[in-house]
mmCIF file of C-alpha atoms in Angstrom:
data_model
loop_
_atom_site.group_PDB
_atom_site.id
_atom_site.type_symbol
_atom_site.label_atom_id
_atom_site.label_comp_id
_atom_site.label_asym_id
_atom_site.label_seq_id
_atom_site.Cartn_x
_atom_site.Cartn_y
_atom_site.Cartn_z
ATOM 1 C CA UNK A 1 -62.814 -2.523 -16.698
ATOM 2 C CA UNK A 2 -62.034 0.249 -14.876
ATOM 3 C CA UNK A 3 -60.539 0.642 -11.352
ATOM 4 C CA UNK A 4 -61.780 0.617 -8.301
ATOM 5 C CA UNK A 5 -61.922 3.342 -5.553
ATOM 6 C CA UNK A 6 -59.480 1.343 -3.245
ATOM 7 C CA UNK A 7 -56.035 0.441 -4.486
ATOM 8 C CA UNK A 8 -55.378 -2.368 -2.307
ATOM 9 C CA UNK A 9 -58.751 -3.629 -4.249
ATOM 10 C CA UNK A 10 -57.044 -2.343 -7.251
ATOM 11 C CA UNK A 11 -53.538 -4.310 -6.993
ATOM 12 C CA UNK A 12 -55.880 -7.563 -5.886
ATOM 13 C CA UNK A 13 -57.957 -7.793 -8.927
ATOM 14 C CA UNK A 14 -54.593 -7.515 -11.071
ATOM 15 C CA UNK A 15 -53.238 -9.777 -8.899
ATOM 16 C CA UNK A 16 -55.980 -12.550 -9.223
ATOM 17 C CA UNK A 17 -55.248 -12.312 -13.498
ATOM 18 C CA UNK A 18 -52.247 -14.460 -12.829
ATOM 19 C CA UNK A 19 -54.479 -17.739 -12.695
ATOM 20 C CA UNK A 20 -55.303 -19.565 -15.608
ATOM 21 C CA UNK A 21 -58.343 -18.232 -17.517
ATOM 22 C CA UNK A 22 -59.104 -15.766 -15.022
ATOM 23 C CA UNK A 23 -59.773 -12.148 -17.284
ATOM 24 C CA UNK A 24 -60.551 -8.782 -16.016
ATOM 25 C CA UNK A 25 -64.091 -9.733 -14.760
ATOM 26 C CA UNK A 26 -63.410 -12.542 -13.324
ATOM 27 C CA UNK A 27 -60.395 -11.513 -11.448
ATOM 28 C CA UNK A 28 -62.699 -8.976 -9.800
ATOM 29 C CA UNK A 29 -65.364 -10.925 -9.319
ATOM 30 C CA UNK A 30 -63.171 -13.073 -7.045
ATOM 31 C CA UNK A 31 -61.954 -10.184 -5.347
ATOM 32 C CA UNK A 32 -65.395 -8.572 -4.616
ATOM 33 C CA UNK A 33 -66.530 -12.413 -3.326
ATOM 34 C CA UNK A 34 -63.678 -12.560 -0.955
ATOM 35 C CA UNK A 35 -63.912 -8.958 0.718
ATOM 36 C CA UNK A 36 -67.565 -9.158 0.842
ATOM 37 C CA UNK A 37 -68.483 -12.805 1.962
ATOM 38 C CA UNK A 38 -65.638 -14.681 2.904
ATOM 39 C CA UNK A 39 -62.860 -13.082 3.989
ATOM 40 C CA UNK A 40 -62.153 -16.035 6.065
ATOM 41 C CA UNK A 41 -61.248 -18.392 3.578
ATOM 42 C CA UNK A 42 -59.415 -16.020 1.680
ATOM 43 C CA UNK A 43 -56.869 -15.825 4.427
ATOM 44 C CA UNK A 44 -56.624 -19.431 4.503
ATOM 45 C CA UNK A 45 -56.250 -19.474 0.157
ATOM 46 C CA UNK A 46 -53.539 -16.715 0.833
ATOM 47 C CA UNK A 47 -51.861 -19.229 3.488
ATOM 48 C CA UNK A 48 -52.400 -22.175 1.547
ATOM 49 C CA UNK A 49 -50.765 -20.365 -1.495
ATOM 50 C CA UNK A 50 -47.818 -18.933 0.236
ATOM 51 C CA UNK A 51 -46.732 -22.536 2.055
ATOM 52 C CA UNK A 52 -46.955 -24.419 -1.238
ATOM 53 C CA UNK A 53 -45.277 -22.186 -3.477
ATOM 54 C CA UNK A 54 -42.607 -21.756 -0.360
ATOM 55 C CA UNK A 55 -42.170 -25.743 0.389
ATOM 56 C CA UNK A 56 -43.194 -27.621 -2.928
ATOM 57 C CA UNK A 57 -40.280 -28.514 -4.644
ATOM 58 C CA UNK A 58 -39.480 -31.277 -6.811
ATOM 59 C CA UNK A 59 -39.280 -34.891 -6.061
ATOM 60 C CA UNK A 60 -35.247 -35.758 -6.718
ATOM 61 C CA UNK A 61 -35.832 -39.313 -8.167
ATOM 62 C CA UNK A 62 -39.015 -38.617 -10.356
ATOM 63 C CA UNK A 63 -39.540 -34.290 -10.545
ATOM 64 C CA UNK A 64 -43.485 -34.224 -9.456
ATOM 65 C CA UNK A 65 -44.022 -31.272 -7.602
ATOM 66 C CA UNK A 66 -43.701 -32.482 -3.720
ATOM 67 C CA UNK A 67 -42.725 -31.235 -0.065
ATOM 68 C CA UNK A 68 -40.270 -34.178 0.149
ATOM 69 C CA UNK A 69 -37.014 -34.562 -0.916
ATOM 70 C CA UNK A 70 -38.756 -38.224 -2.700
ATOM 71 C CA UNK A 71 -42.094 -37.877 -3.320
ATOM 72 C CA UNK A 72 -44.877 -40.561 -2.034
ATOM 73 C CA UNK A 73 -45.046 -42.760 -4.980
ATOM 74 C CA UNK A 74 -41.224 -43.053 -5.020
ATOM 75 C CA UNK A 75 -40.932 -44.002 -1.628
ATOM 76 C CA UNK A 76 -43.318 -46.917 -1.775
ATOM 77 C CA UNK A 77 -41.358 -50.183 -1.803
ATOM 78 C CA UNK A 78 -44.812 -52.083 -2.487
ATOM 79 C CA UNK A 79 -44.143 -50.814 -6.316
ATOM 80 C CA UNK A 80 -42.506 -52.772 -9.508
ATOM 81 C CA UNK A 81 -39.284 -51.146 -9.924
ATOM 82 C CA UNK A 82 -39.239 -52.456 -13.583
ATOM 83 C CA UNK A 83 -41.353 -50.170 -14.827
ATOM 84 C CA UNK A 84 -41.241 -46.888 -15.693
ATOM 85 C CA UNK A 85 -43.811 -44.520 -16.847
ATOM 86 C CA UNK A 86 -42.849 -40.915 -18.247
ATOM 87 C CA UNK A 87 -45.457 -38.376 -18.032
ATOM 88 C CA UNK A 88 -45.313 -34.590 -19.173
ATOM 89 C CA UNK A 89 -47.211 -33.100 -16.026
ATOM 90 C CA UNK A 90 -47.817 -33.924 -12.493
ATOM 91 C CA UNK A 91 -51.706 -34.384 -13.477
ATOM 92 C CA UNK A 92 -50.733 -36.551 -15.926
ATOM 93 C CA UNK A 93 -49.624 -38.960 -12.911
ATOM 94 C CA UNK A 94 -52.643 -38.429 -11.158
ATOM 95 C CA UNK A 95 -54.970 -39.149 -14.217
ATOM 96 C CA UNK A 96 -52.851 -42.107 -15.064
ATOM 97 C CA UNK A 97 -53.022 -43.497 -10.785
ATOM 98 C CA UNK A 98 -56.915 -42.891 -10.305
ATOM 99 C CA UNK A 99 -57.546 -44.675 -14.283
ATOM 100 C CA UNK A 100 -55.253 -47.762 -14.624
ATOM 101 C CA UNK A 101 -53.811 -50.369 -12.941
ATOM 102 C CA UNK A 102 -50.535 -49.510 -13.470
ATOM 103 C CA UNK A 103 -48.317 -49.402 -10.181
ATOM 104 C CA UNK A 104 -44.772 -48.732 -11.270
ATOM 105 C CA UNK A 105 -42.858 -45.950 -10.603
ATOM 106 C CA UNK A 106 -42.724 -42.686 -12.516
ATOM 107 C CA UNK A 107 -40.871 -39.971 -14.571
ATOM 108 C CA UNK A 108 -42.100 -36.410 -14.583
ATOM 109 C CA UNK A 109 -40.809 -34.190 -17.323
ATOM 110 C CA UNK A 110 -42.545 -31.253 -16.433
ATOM 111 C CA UNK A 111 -42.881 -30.243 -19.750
ATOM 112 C CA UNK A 112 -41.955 -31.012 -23.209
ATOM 113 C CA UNK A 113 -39.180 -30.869 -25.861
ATOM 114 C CA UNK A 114 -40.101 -27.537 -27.345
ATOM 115 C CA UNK A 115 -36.664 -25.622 -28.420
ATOM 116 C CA UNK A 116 -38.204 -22.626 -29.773
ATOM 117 C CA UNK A 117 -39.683 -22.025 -26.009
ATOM 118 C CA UNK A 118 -35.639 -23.048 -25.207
ATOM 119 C CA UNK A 119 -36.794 -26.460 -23.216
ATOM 120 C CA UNK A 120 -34.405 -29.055 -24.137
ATOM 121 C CA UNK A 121 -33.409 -32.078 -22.645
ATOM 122 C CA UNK A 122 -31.620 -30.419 -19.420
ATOM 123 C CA UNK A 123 -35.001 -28.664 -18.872
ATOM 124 C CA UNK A 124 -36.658 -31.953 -18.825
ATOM 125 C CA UNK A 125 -34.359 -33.478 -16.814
ATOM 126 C CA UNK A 126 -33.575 -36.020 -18.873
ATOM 127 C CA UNK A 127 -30.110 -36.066 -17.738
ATOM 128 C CA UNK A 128 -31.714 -37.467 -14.265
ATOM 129 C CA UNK A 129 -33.743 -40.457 -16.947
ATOM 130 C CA UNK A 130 -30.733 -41.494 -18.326
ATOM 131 C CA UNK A 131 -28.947 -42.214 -14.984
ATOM 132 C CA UNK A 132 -32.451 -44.394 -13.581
ATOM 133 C CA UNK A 133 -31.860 -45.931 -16.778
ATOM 134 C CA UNK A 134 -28.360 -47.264 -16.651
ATOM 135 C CA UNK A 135 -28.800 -47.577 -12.581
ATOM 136 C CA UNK A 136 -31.654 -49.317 -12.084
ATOM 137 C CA UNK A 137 -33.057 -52.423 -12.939
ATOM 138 C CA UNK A 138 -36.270 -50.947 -15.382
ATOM 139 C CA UNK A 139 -37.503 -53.218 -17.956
ATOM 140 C CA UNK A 140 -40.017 -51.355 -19.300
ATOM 141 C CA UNK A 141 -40.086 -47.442 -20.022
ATOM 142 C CA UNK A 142 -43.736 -46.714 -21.471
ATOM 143 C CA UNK A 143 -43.800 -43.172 -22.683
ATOM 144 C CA UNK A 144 -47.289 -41.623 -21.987
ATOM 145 C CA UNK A 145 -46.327 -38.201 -23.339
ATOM 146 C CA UNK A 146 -49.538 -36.064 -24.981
ATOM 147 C CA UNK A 147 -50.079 -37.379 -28.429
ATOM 148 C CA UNK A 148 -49.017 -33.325 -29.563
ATOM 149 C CA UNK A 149 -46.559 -32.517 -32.231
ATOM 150 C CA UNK A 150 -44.257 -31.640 -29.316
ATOM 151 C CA UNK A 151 -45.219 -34.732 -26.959
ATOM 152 C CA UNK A 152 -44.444 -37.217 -30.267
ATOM 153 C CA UNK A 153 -41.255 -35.744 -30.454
ATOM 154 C CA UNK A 154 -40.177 -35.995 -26.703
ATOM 155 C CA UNK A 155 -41.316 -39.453 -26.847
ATOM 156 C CA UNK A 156 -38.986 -40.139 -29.527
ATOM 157 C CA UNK A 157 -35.722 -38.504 -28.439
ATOM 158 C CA UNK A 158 -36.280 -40.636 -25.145
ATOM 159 C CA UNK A 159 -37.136 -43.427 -26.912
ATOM 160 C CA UNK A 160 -33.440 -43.175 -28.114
ATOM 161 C CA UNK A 161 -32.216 -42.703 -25.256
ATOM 162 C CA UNK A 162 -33.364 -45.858 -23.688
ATOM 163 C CA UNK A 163 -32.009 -47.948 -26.375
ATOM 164 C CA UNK A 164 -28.595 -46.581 -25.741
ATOM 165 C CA UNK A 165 -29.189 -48.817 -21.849
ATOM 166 C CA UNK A 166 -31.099 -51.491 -24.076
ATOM 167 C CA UNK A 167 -34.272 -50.431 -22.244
ATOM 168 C CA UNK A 168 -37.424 -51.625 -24.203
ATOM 169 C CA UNK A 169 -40.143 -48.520 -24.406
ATOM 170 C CA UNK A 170 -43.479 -48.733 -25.027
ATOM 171 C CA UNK A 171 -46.022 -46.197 -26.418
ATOM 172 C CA UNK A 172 -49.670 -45.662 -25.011
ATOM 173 C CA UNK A 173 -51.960 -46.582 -27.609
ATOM 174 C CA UNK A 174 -54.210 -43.757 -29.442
ATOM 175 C CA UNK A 175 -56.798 -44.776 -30.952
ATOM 176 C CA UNK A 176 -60.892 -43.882 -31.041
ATOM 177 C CA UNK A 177 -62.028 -43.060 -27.300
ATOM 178 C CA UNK A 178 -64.066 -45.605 -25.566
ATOM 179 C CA UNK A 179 -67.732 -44.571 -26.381
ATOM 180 C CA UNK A 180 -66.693 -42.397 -29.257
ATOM 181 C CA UNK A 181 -67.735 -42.783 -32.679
ATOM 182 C CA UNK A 182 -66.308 -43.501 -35.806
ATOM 183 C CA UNK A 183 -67.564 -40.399 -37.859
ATOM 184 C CA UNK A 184 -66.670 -37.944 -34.956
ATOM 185 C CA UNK A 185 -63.359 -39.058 -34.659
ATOM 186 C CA UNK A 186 -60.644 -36.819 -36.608
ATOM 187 C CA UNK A 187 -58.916 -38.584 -39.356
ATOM 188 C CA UNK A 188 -55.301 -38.374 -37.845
ATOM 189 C CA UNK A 189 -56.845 -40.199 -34.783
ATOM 190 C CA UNK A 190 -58.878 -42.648 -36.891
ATOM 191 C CA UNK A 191 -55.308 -42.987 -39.091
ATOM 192 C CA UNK A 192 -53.931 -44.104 -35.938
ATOM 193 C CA UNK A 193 -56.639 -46.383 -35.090
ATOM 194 C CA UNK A 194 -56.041 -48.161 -37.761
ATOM 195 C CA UNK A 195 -52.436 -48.129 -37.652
ATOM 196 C CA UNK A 196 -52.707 -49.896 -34.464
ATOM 197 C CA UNK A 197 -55.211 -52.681 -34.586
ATOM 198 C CA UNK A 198 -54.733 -55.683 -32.939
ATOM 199 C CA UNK A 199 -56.241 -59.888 -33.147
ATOM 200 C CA UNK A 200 -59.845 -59.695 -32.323
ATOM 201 C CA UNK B 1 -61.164 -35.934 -8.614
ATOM 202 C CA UNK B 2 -58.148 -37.625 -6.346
ATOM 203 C CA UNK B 3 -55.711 -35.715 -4.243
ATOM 204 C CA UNK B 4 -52.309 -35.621 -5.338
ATOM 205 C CA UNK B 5 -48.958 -37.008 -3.935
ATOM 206 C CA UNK B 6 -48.699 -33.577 -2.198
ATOM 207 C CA UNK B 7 -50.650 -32.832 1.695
ATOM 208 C CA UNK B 8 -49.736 -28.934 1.084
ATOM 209 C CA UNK B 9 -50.583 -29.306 -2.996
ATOM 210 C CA UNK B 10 -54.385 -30.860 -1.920
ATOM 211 C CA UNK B 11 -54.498 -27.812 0.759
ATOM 212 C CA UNK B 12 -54.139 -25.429 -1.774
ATOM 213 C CA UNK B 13 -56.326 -26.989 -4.270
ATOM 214 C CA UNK B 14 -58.924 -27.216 -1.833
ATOM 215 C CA UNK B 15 -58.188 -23.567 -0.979
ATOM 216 C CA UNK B 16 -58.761 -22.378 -4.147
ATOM 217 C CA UNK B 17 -62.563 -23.798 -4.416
ATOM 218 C CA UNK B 18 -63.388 -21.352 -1.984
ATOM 219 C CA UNK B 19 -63.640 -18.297 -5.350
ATOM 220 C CA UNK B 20 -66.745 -18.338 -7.447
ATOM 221 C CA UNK B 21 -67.080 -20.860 -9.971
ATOM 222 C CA UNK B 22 -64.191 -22.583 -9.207
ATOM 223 C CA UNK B 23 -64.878 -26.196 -8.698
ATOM 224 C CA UNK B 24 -62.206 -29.421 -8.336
ATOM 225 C CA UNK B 25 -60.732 -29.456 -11.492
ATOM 226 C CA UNK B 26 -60.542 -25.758 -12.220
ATOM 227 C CA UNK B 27 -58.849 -25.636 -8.541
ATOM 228 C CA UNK B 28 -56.454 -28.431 -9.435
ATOM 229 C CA UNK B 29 -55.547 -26.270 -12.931
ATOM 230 C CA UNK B 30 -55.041 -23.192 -10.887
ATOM 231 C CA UNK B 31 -52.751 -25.010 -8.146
ATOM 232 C CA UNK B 32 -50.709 -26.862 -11.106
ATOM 233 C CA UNK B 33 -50.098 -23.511 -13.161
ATOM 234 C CA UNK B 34 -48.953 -21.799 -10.220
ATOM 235 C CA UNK B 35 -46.487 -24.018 -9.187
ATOM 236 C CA UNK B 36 -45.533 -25.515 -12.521
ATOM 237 C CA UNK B 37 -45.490 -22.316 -14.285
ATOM 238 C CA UNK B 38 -45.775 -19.115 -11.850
ATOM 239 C CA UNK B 39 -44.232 -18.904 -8.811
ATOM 240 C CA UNK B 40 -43.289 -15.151 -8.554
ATOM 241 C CA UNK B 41 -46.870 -14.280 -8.725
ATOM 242 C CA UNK B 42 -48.171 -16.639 -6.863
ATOM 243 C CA UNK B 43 -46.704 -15.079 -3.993
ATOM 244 C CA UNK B 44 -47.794 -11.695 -5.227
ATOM 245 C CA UNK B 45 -51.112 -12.677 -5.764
ATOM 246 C CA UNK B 46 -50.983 -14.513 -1.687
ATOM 247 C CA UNK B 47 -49.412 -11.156 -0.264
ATOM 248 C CA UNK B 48 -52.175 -8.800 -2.294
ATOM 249 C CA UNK B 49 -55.127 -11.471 -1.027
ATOM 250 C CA UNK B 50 -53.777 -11.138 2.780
ATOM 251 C CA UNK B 51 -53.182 -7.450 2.496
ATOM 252 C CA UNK B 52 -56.728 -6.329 1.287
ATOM 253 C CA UNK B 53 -58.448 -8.761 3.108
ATOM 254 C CA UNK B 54 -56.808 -7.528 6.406
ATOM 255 C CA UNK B 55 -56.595 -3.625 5.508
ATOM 256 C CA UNK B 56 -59.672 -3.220 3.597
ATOM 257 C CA UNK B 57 -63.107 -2.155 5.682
ATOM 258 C CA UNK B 58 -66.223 -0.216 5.141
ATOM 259 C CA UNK B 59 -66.039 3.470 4.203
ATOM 260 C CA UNK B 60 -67.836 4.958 7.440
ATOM 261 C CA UNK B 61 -69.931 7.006 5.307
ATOM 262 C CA UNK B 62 -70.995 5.251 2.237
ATOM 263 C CA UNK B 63 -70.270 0.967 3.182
ATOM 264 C CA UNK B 64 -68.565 0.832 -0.049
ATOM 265 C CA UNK B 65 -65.102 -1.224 0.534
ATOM 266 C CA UNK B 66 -61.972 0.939 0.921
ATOM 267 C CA UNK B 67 -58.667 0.810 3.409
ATOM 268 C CA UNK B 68 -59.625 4.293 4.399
ATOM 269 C CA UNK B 69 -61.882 5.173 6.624
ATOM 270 C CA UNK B 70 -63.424 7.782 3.740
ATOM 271 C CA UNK B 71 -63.482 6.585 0.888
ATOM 272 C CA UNK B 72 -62.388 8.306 -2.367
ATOM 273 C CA UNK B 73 -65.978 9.440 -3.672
ATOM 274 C CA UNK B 74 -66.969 10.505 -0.254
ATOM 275 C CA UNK B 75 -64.144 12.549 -0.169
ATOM 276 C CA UNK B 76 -64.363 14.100 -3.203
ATOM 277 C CA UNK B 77 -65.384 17.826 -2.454
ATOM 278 C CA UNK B 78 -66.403 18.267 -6.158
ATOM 279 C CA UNK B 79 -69.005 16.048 -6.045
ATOM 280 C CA UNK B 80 -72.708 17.293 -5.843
ATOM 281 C CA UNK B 81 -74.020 17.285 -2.339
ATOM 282 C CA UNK B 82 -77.692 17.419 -3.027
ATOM 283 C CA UNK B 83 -77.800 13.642 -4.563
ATOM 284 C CA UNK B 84 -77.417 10.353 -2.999
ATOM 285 C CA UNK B 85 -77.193 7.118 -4.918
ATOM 286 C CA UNK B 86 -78.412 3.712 -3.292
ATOM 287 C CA UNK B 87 -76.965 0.700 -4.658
ATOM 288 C CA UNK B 88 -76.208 -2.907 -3.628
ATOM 289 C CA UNK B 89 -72.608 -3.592 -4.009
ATOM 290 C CA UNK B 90 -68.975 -1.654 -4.534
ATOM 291 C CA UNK B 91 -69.169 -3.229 -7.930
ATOM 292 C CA UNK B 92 -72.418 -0.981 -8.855
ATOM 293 C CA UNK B 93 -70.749 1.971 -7.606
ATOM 294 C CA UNK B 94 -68.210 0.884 -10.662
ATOM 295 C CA UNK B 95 -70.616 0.656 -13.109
ATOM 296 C CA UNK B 96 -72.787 3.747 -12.560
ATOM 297 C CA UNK B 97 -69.437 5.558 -12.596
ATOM 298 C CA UNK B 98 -68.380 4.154 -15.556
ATOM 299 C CA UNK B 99 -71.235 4.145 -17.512
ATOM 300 C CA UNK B 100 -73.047 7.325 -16.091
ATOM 301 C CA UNK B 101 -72.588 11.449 -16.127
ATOM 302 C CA UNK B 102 -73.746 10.665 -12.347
ATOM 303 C CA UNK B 103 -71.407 12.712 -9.773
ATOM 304 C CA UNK B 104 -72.953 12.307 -6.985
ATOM 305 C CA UNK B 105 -72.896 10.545 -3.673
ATOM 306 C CA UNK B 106 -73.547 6.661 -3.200
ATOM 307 C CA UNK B 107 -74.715 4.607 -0.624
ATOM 308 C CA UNK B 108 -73.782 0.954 -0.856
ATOM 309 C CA UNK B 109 -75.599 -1.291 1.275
ATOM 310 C CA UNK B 110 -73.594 -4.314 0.766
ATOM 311 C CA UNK B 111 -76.572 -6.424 -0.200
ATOM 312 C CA UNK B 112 -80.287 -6.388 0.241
ATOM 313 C CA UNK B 113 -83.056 -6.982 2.034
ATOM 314 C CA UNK B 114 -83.428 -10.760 2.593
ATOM 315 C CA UNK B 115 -85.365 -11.646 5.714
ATOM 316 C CA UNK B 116 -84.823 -15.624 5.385
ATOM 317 C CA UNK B 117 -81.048 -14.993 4.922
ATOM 318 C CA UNK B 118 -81.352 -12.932 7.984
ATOM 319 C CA UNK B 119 -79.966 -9.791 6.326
ATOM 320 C CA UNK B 120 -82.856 -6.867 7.447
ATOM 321 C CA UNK B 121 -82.626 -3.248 7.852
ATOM 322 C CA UNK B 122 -79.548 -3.175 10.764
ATOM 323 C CA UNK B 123 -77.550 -5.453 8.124
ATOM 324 C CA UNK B 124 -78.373 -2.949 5.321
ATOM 325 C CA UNK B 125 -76.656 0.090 7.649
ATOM 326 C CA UNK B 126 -80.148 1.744 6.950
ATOM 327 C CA UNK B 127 -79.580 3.543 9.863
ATOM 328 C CA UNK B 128 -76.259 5.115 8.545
ATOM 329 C CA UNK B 129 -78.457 6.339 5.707
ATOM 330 C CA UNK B 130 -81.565 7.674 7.904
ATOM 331 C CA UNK B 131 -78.946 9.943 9.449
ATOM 332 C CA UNK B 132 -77.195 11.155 6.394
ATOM 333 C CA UNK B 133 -80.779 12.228 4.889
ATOM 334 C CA UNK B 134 -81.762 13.865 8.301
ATOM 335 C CA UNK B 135 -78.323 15.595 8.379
ATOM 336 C CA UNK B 136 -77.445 15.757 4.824
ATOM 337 C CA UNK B 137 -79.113 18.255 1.995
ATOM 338 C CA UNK B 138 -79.718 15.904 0.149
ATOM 339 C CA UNK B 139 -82.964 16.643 -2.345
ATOM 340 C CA UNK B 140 -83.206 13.126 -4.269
ATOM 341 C CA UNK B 141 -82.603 9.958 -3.273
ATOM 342 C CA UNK B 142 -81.431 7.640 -6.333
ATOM 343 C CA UNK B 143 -82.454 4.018 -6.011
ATOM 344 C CA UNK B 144 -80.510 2.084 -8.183
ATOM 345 C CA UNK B 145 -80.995 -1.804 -6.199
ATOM 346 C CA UNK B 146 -81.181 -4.464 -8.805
ATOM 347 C CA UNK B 147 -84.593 -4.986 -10.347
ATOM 348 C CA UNK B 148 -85.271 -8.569 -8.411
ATOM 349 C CA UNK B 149 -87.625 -9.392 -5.954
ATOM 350 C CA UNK B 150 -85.442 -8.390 -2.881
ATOM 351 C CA UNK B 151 -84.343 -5.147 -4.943
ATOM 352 C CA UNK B 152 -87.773 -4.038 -5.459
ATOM 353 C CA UNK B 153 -88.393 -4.479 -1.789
ATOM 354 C CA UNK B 154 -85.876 -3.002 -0.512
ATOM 355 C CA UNK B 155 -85.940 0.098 -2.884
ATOM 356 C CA UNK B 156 -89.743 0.413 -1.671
ATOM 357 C CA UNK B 157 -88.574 0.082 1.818
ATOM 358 C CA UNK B 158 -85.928 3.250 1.600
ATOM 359 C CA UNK B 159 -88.640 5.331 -0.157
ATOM 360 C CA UNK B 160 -90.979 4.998 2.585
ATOM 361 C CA UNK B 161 -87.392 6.026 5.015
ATOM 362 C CA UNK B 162 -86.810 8.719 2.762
ATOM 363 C CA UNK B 163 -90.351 10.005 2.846
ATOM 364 C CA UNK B 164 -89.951 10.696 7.093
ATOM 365 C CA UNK B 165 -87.680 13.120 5.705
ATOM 366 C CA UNK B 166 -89.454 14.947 3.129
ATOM 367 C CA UNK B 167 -86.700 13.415 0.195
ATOM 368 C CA UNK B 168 -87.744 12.716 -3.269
ATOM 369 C CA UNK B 169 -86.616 9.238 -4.667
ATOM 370 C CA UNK B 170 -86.320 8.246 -7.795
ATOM 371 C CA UNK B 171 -85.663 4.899 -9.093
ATOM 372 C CA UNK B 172 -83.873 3.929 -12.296
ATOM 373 C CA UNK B 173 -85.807 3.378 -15.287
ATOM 374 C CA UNK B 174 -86.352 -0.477 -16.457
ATOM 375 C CA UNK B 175 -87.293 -1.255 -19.660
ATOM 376 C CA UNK B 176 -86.127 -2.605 -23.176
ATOM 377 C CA UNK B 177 -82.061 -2.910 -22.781
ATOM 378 C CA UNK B 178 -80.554 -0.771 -25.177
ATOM 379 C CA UNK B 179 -79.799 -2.636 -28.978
ATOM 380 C CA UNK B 180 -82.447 -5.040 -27.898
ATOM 381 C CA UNK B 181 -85.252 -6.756 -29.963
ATOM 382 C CA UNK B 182 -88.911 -6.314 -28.504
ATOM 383 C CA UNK B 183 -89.892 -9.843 -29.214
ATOM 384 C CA UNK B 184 -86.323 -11.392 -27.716
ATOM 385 C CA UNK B 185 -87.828 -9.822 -24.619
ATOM 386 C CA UNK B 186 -89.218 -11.168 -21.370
ATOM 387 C CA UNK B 187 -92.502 -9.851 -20.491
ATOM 388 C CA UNK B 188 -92.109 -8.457 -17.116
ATOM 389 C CA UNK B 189 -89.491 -6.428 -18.932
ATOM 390 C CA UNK B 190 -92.112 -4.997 -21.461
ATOM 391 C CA UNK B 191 -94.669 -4.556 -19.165
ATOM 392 C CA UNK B 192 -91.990 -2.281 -17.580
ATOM 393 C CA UNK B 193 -91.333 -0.330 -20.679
ATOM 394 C CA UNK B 194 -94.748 0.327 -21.137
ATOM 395 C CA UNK B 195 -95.808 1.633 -17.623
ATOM 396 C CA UNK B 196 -92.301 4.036 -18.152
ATOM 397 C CA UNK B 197 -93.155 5.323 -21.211
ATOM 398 C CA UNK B 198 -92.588 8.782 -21.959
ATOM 399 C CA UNK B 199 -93.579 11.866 -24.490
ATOM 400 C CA UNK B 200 -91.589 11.393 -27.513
#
């Protein structure tokens, strides 16, 4: 890929490789698209970017990324303060509002236990956890961590934790995917399948 | 795809859906990464968007994109006067440069000739190029528009400009792509290579 004849053009296209799975092409295929038809909405994207990256922090009771100092879900009284649900990501609370029923509150790590990368528990927060744990009046803490190497082992360590408050946790279940089959299942997943069944 | 907690987070992911093949989720991914993961150039990547979009224009000679008002080719003394290179976008300029002995001029016209999109001559800047081959000395006249419908037409419609003027054109030879298979390729294609063959 070689560089264009304007270097404002130039430091755009290396610019635009910052995004996920955006390569050399792409990142100039975007910056060709904006310059040429709609320069418009690239001003607004450049706005949009600038005021969330500026403003978004993170939510003080659960960590989601938010403008608030306590993010939407935490603020609504309508929701059993019982529960608690501890996610890796903030998409992971989105996929887990729009799909189940579920209308507890939340705990974002924003990652995962993964020392070699140096995230341990203070990166995760989990300082923050333990004191919802011993202040508040949860029940239930159902980890919904990734069913990864890494996202097993978070699951556990917190796990831990919560029986030091006498917390009960719960684990998602993973099993075969709803309109999956058998023989295109991996075995680990088909292991676990097993592992959990339940009365028909 | 639901929003988020977040009024400026679903700005930006709506933002982002304004690049090429970018769609909701892709959006979501890019908003998520850069505030979960990359801040710093976020911003960068905001600033270089808003600086090129407001300080790049059109090169008054050649329409190619630039933030000067000549752009780098154009300027280029070195460069052989006698040759002028029609293409459609800045990106073609890139590849003929890059792939091509060619050191010549260009002229980009920033599309092609569309009349249902509304995009004729006057949109083309064909009158920018009737001038530079009435003032100009310039002896051929490259076409090198895409080999679509619209390209055709509009190459055919700068020959017939180029003829008031007593310039040859030439246009770029189609055919068989280069470590291609004959029977792996379309017909019009072959028909081309046929018509352009030449003494061996």
């Amino acid at each position: 890929m070689s560089d264009t004849e304007s270097a404002l053009l130039n430091e755009l296209v290396v610019a635009f490789k910052c995004l996920p799975s955006v390569g050399a092409r792409t990142a100039q295929r975007m910056a060709f698209h904006l310059l040429e038809h709609d320069r418009e909405n690239g001003l607004r994207l450049a706005a949009a970017m600038q005021n969330a990256i500026e403003n978004i922090g993170h939510c003080s009771l659960c960590r989601t990324l938010t403008e608030h100092s306590i993010c939407r879900i935490c603020s609504d009284k309508s929701r059993a303060t019982e529960t608690l649900c501890v996610v890796e990501n903030p998409s992971d609370v989105l996929a887990v509002e729009q799909a189940t029923a579920y209308r507890g509150f939340y705990f974002v790590l924003m990652g995962k236990l993964s020392p070699l990368d140096g995230i341990g528990p203070d990166e995760l927060g989990l300082d923050l956890l333990e004191k919802r744990l011993e202040d508040e009046p949860i029940k239930e803490l159902i980890l919904a961590t990734n069913p990864t190497v890494e996202g097993e082992v978070t699951a556990h360590y917190i796990s831990e934790l919560a029986a030091k408050y006498n917390v009960n946790t719960t684990r998602i279940a993973h099993g075969v995917p709803v309109g999956g089959e058998l023989d295109y299942v991996d075995s680990s997943t088909l292991s676990h399948a097993f592992d959990g069944r339940r009365n028909y």
